[in-house]
Short mmCIF file of C-alpha atoms in Angstrom, two decimals:
data_model
loop_
_atom_site.label_atom_id
_atom_site.label_comp_id
_atom_site.label_asym_id
_atom_site.label_seq_id
_atom_site.Cartn_x
_atom_site.Cartn_y
_atom_site.Cartn_z
CA GLN A 2 -0.49 -4.66 -9.31
CA GLN A 3 1.27 -1.50 -8.42
CA GLN A 4 3.46 -1.40 -11.51
CA VAL A 5 4.23 1.38 -13.81
CA LYS A 6 5.92 0.32 -17.22
CA GLN A 7 7.89 2.88 -19.10
CA SER A 8 9.15 2.79 -22.58
CA PRO A 9 11.53 3.28 -24.36
CA GLN A 10 14.62 2.65 -22.00
CA SER A 11 16.64 4.98 -24.15
CA LEU A 12 15.87 7.54 -26.76
CA ILE A 13 18.10 9.65 -29.10
CA VAL A 14 16.53 12.76 -30.66
CA GLN A 15 17.88 15.49 -32.88
CA LYS A 16 17.82 19.11 -31.53
CA GLY A 17 14.57 20.63 -32.35
CA GLY A 18 12.75 17.35 -32.60
CA ILE A 19 10.04 15.89 -30.37
CA SER A 20 10.80 13.52 -27.58
CA ILE A 21 8.08 11.14 -26.57
CA ILE A 22 8.21 8.87 -23.60
CA ASN A 23 5.27 6.56 -22.68
CA CYS A 24 4.08 4.95 -19.46
CA ALA A 25 1.25 2.47 -18.80
CA TYR A 26 -0.25 1.40 -15.43
CA GLU A 27 -2.55 -1.24 -14.11
CA ASN A 28 -3.95 0.00 -10.92
CA THR A 29 -7.00 2.30 -11.66
CA ALA A 30 -6.82 3.66 -8.08
CA PHE A 31 -3.80 5.78 -9.07
CA ASP A 32 -4.78 9.47 -9.17
CA TYR A 33 -1.61 11.31 -9.50
CA PHE A 34 0.87 11.06 -12.27
CA PRO A 35 4.21 12.97 -12.05
CA TRP A 36 7.29 12.96 -14.25
CA TYR A 37 10.69 13.42 -12.81
CA GLN A 38 13.85 14.47 -14.51
CA GLN A 39 17.30 13.44 -13.37
CA PHE A 40 20.55 14.84 -14.40
CA PRO A 41 23.86 12.87 -14.02
CA GLY A 42 25.14 13.27 -10.35
CA LYS A 43 21.81 14.90 -9.24
CA GLY A 44 18.63 13.48 -7.51
CA PRO A 45 15.40 13.32 -9.49
CA ALA A 46 13.27 16.52 -9.57
CA LEU A 47 9.80 17.00 -10.33
CA LEU A 48 9.18 18.22 -13.85
CA ILE A 49 5.43 18.16 -14.41
CA ALA A 50 2.47 16.28 -13.10
CA ILE A 51 -1.15 15.54 -14.04
CA ARG A 52 -4.30 14.08 -12.40
CA PRO A 53 -6.74 11.96 -14.33
CA ASP A 54 -9.52 14.52 -14.49
CA VAL A 55 -7.70 16.24 -17.41
CA SER A 56 -6.36 14.79 -20.60
CA GLU A 57 -3.44 17.16 -21.06
CA LYS A 58 -1.28 19.34 -19.25
CA LYS A 59 1.40 21.68 -20.81
CA GLU A 60 4.13 23.65 -19.15
CA GLY A 61 6.54 25.39 -21.64
CA ARG A 62 7.89 22.70 -23.94
CA PHE A 63 6.78 19.83 -21.72
CA THR A 64 3.42 18.25 -22.19
CA ILE A 65 1.72 15.26 -20.41
CA SER A 66 -0.99 13.43 -22.38
CA PHE A 67 -3.24 11.27 -20.36
CA ASN A 68 -5.56 8.47 -21.62
CA LYS A 69 -7.64 7.17 -18.64
CA SER A 70 -9.35 4.49 -20.63
CA ALA A 71 -6.15 3.06 -21.97
CA LYS A 72 -4.38 3.55 -18.58
CA GLN A 73 -1.55 5.34 -20.36
CA PHE A 74 0.22 8.59 -20.02
CA SER A 75 3.09 10.13 -21.98
CA LEU A 76 5.60 12.98 -21.97
CA HIS A 77 6.13 15.02 -24.94
CA ILE A 78 9.18 17.31 -25.15
CA MET A 79 8.70 19.87 -27.94
CA ASP A 80 11.73 21.52 -29.65
CA SER A 81 14.05 19.21 -27.70
CA GLN A 82 17.41 20.78 -26.65
CA PRO A 83 20.69 19.22 -25.60
CA GLY A 84 20.08 20.48 -22.12
CA ASP A 85 17.06 18.24 -21.98
CA SER A 86 19.48 15.24 -21.96
CA ALA A 87 18.69 13.39 -18.86
CA THR A 88 16.91 10.39 -17.35
CA TYR A 89 13.09 10.78 -17.13
CA PHE A 90 11.03 8.82 -14.74
CA CYS A 91 7.26 8.59 -14.81
CA ALA A 92 5.45 7.70 -11.55
CA ALA A 93 2.00 7.13 -10.02
CA SER A 94 0.48 7.33 -6.65
CA MET A 95 -3.06 6.92 -5.19
CA ASN A 96 -5.10 8.93 -2.84
CA ASN A 97 -5.06 6.51 0.13
CA ALA A 98 -1.44 5.95 -0.02
CA GLY A 99 -0.36 9.62 0.49
CA ASN A 100 2.98 10.21 -1.29
CA MET A 101 3.82 6.49 -1.94
CA LEU A 102 5.13 6.87 -5.57
CA THR A 103 5.55 3.84 -7.97
CA PHE A 104 8.09 4.75 -10.44
CA GLY A 105 8.58 3.52 -13.91
CA GLY A 106 11.98 2.06 -15.11
CA GLY A 107 13.27 5.27 -16.53
CA THR A 108 14.17 6.61 -19.93
CA ARG A 109 17.64 7.91 -20.80
CA LEU A 110 17.18 10.78 -23.39
CA MET A 111 19.98 12.11 -25.45
CA VAL A 112 19.36 15.12 -27.60
CA LYS A 113 22.05 15.47 -30.22
CA PRO A 114 23.10 19.00 -31.27
CA GLU B 13 20.90 23.57 -3.05
CA THR B 14 18.01 21.20 -3.24
CA GLY B 15 16.88 21.56 0.34
CA VAL B 16 17.71 17.89 1.00
CA THR B 17 21.23 17.42 1.93
CA GLN B 18 23.04 14.04 1.96
CA THR B 19 26.35 13.12 3.39
CA PRO B 20 28.81 11.53 2.46
CA ARG B 21 28.40 11.92 -1.23
CA HIS B 22 30.64 8.99 -1.95
CA LEU B 23 31.43 5.96 0.40
CA VAL B 24 33.53 2.82 -0.13
CA MET B 25 33.22 0.21 2.49
CA GLY B 26 34.21 -3.33 3.16
CA MET B 27 31.62 -5.99 3.83
CA THR B 28 32.53 -6.14 7.56
CA ASN B 29 32.37 -2.34 8.11
CA LYS B 30 29.74 -0.30 9.78
CA LYS B 31 29.01 3.04 8.22
CA SER B 32 26.08 5.52 8.19
CA LEU B 33 24.45 7.70 5.38
CA LYS B 34 23.05 11.02 6.76
CA CYS B 35 20.24 13.10 5.28
CA GLU B 36 18.96 16.44 6.40
CA GLN B 37 15.97 18.38 4.92
CA HIS B 38 15.52 22.26 5.14
CA LEU B 39 12.09 22.27 3.83
CA GLY B 40 9.92 21.86 6.83
CA HIS B 41 8.54 18.63 5.62
CA ASN B 42 7.08 15.86 7.86
CA ALA B 43 7.87 12.84 5.70
CA MET B 44 11.28 11.36 4.73
CA TYR B 45 12.23 8.46 2.41
CA TRP B 46 15.06 6.36 1.57
CA TYR B 47 15.43 5.16 -2.14
CA LYS B 48 17.78 2.91 -3.66
CA GLN B 49 18.90 3.47 -7.38
CA SER B 50 20.81 0.88 -9.32
CA ALA B 51 20.98 -0.22 -12.99
CA LYS B 52 18.75 -3.27 -12.06
CA LYS B 53 16.03 -1.33 -10.28
CA PRO B 54 16.08 2.39 -11.07
CA LEU B 55 14.12 3.79 -8.15
CA GLU B 56 13.32 1.45 -5.43
CA LEU B 57 11.57 2.59 -2.26
CA MET B 58 13.29 1.32 0.90
CA PHE B 59 11.67 3.16 3.89
CA VAL B 60 9.28 5.81 4.86
CA TYR B 61 8.96 7.89 7.89
CA ASN B 62 6.10 10.15 8.74
CA PHE B 63 6.39 12.39 11.80
CA LYS B 64 9.53 10.36 12.82
CA GLU B 65 7.52 7.08 12.62
CA GLN B 66 8.39 4.41 10.23
CA THR B 67 5.33 3.68 8.15
CA GLU B 68 6.85 1.52 5.37
CA ASN B 69 9.61 -1.09 5.18
CA ASN B 70 9.65 -2.43 1.64
CA SER B 71 11.14 -5.72 2.51
CA VAL B 72 14.54 -4.33 3.07
CA PRO B 73 17.29 -6.69 4.47
CA SER B 74 18.14 -6.06 8.10
CA ARG B 75 21.64 -5.08 7.21
CA PHE B 76 20.02 -1.64 6.36
CA SER B 77 18.87 -0.03 9.52
CA PRO B 78 17.05 3.40 9.33
CA GLU B 79 16.78 5.94 12.05
CA CYS B 80 14.69 9.27 12.11
CA PRO B 81 15.50 11.11 15.32
CA ASN B 82 13.26 14.03 14.17
CA SER B 83 11.44 15.31 11.18
CA SER B 84 14.54 16.90 9.66
CA HIS B 85 17.04 14.10 9.93
CA LEU B 86 17.22 10.56 8.61
CA PHE B 87 19.96 8.08 8.82
CA LEU B 88 20.68 4.80 7.06
CA HIS B 89 22.96 2.61 9.18
CA LEU B 90 24.88 0.07 7.12
CA HIS B 91 26.47 -3.19 8.40
CA THR B 92 27.74 -6.29 6.81
CA LEU B 93 26.72 -5.26 3.31
CA GLN B 94 27.14 -7.26 0.19
CA PRO B 95 28.75 -6.16 -3.08
CA GLU B 96 25.29 -6.16 -4.74
CA ASP B 97 24.21 -3.35 -2.33
CA SER B 98 26.55 -0.99 -4.16
CA ALA B 99 24.21 1.70 -5.51
CA LEU B 100 23.09 5.29 -5.37
CA TYR B 101 21.02 5.81 -2.13
CA LEU B 102 18.71 8.77 -2.37
CA CYS B 103 16.96 10.48 0.48
CA ALA B 104 13.79 12.49 -0.20
CA SER B 105 11.27 14.43 1.79
CA SER B 106 7.67 15.73 1.28
CA GLN B 107 4.67 17.04 3.18
CA ARG B 108 2.63 13.99 4.18
CA GLY B 109 -1.03 14.48 3.68
CA ALA B 110 -4.10 12.27 3.34
CA SER B 111 -4.05 12.81 -0.41
CA SER B 112 -1.53 12.17 -3.00
CA GLY B 113 0.06 14.96 -4.98
CA ASN B 114 2.63 16.51 -2.68
CA THR B 115 5.97 16.97 -4.36
CA ILE B 116 8.67 14.65 -3.32
CA TYR B 117 12.07 16.50 -3.02
CA PHE B 118 15.24 14.36 -3.57
CA GLY B 119 18.77 14.89 -2.41
CA GLU B 120 21.62 14.38 -4.69
CA GLY B 121 22.35 10.95 -3.33
CA SER B 122 25.12 8.99 -1.67
CA TRP B 123 27.24 6.70 -3.98
CA LEU B 124 27.95 3.47 -1.97
CA THR B 125 30.56 0.98 -3.16
CA VAL B 126 30.88 -2.35 -1.22
CA VAL B 127 34.13 -4.06 -1.77
#
């Protein structure tokens, strides 16, 4: 099953708060887990990515936490800003499938001033 | 400028029309993709081309016909579409390697409305 389940579908956070988006997968052959950010009227753009050999990756205010045994990974946005308001997609791919990404259903984040 | 340019940005077509979407990537990549984005299925892979050869057709109806004349250009030819085909069509490109992890770069999409 090459499915990636993402939750919540929408999220409202106050400025300065922490935004948390969760994803779960079934296929243990997945070995690359990127997050994409999409602003209205734009295509998705890579935000941050992780491989399963590490449990956490941090880039600025954005952190991916990865739990291999639970087959779950999450995106944390610290000190959320109104400019972070966008749709976020988690994705997964496996080594023998090159860049064939399986995307989650997306989370629409709104950060209120 | 994303490196992946799509035209037109907006297209309205009747069900009997024939139109084409165009994509050009300026990143020197060797793989190109068409994705469909709609409220029902947010990011749905349609076609994959590697080195101009189609390597993936994700059970897409024949009313969608892709063409990849070279590694930099990708077309999606549309004919006898249905209203439910109205969506944002995203082109993307990447370096294709044996392993996963190469970043996929998306264009800004072509909004298609079928009337």
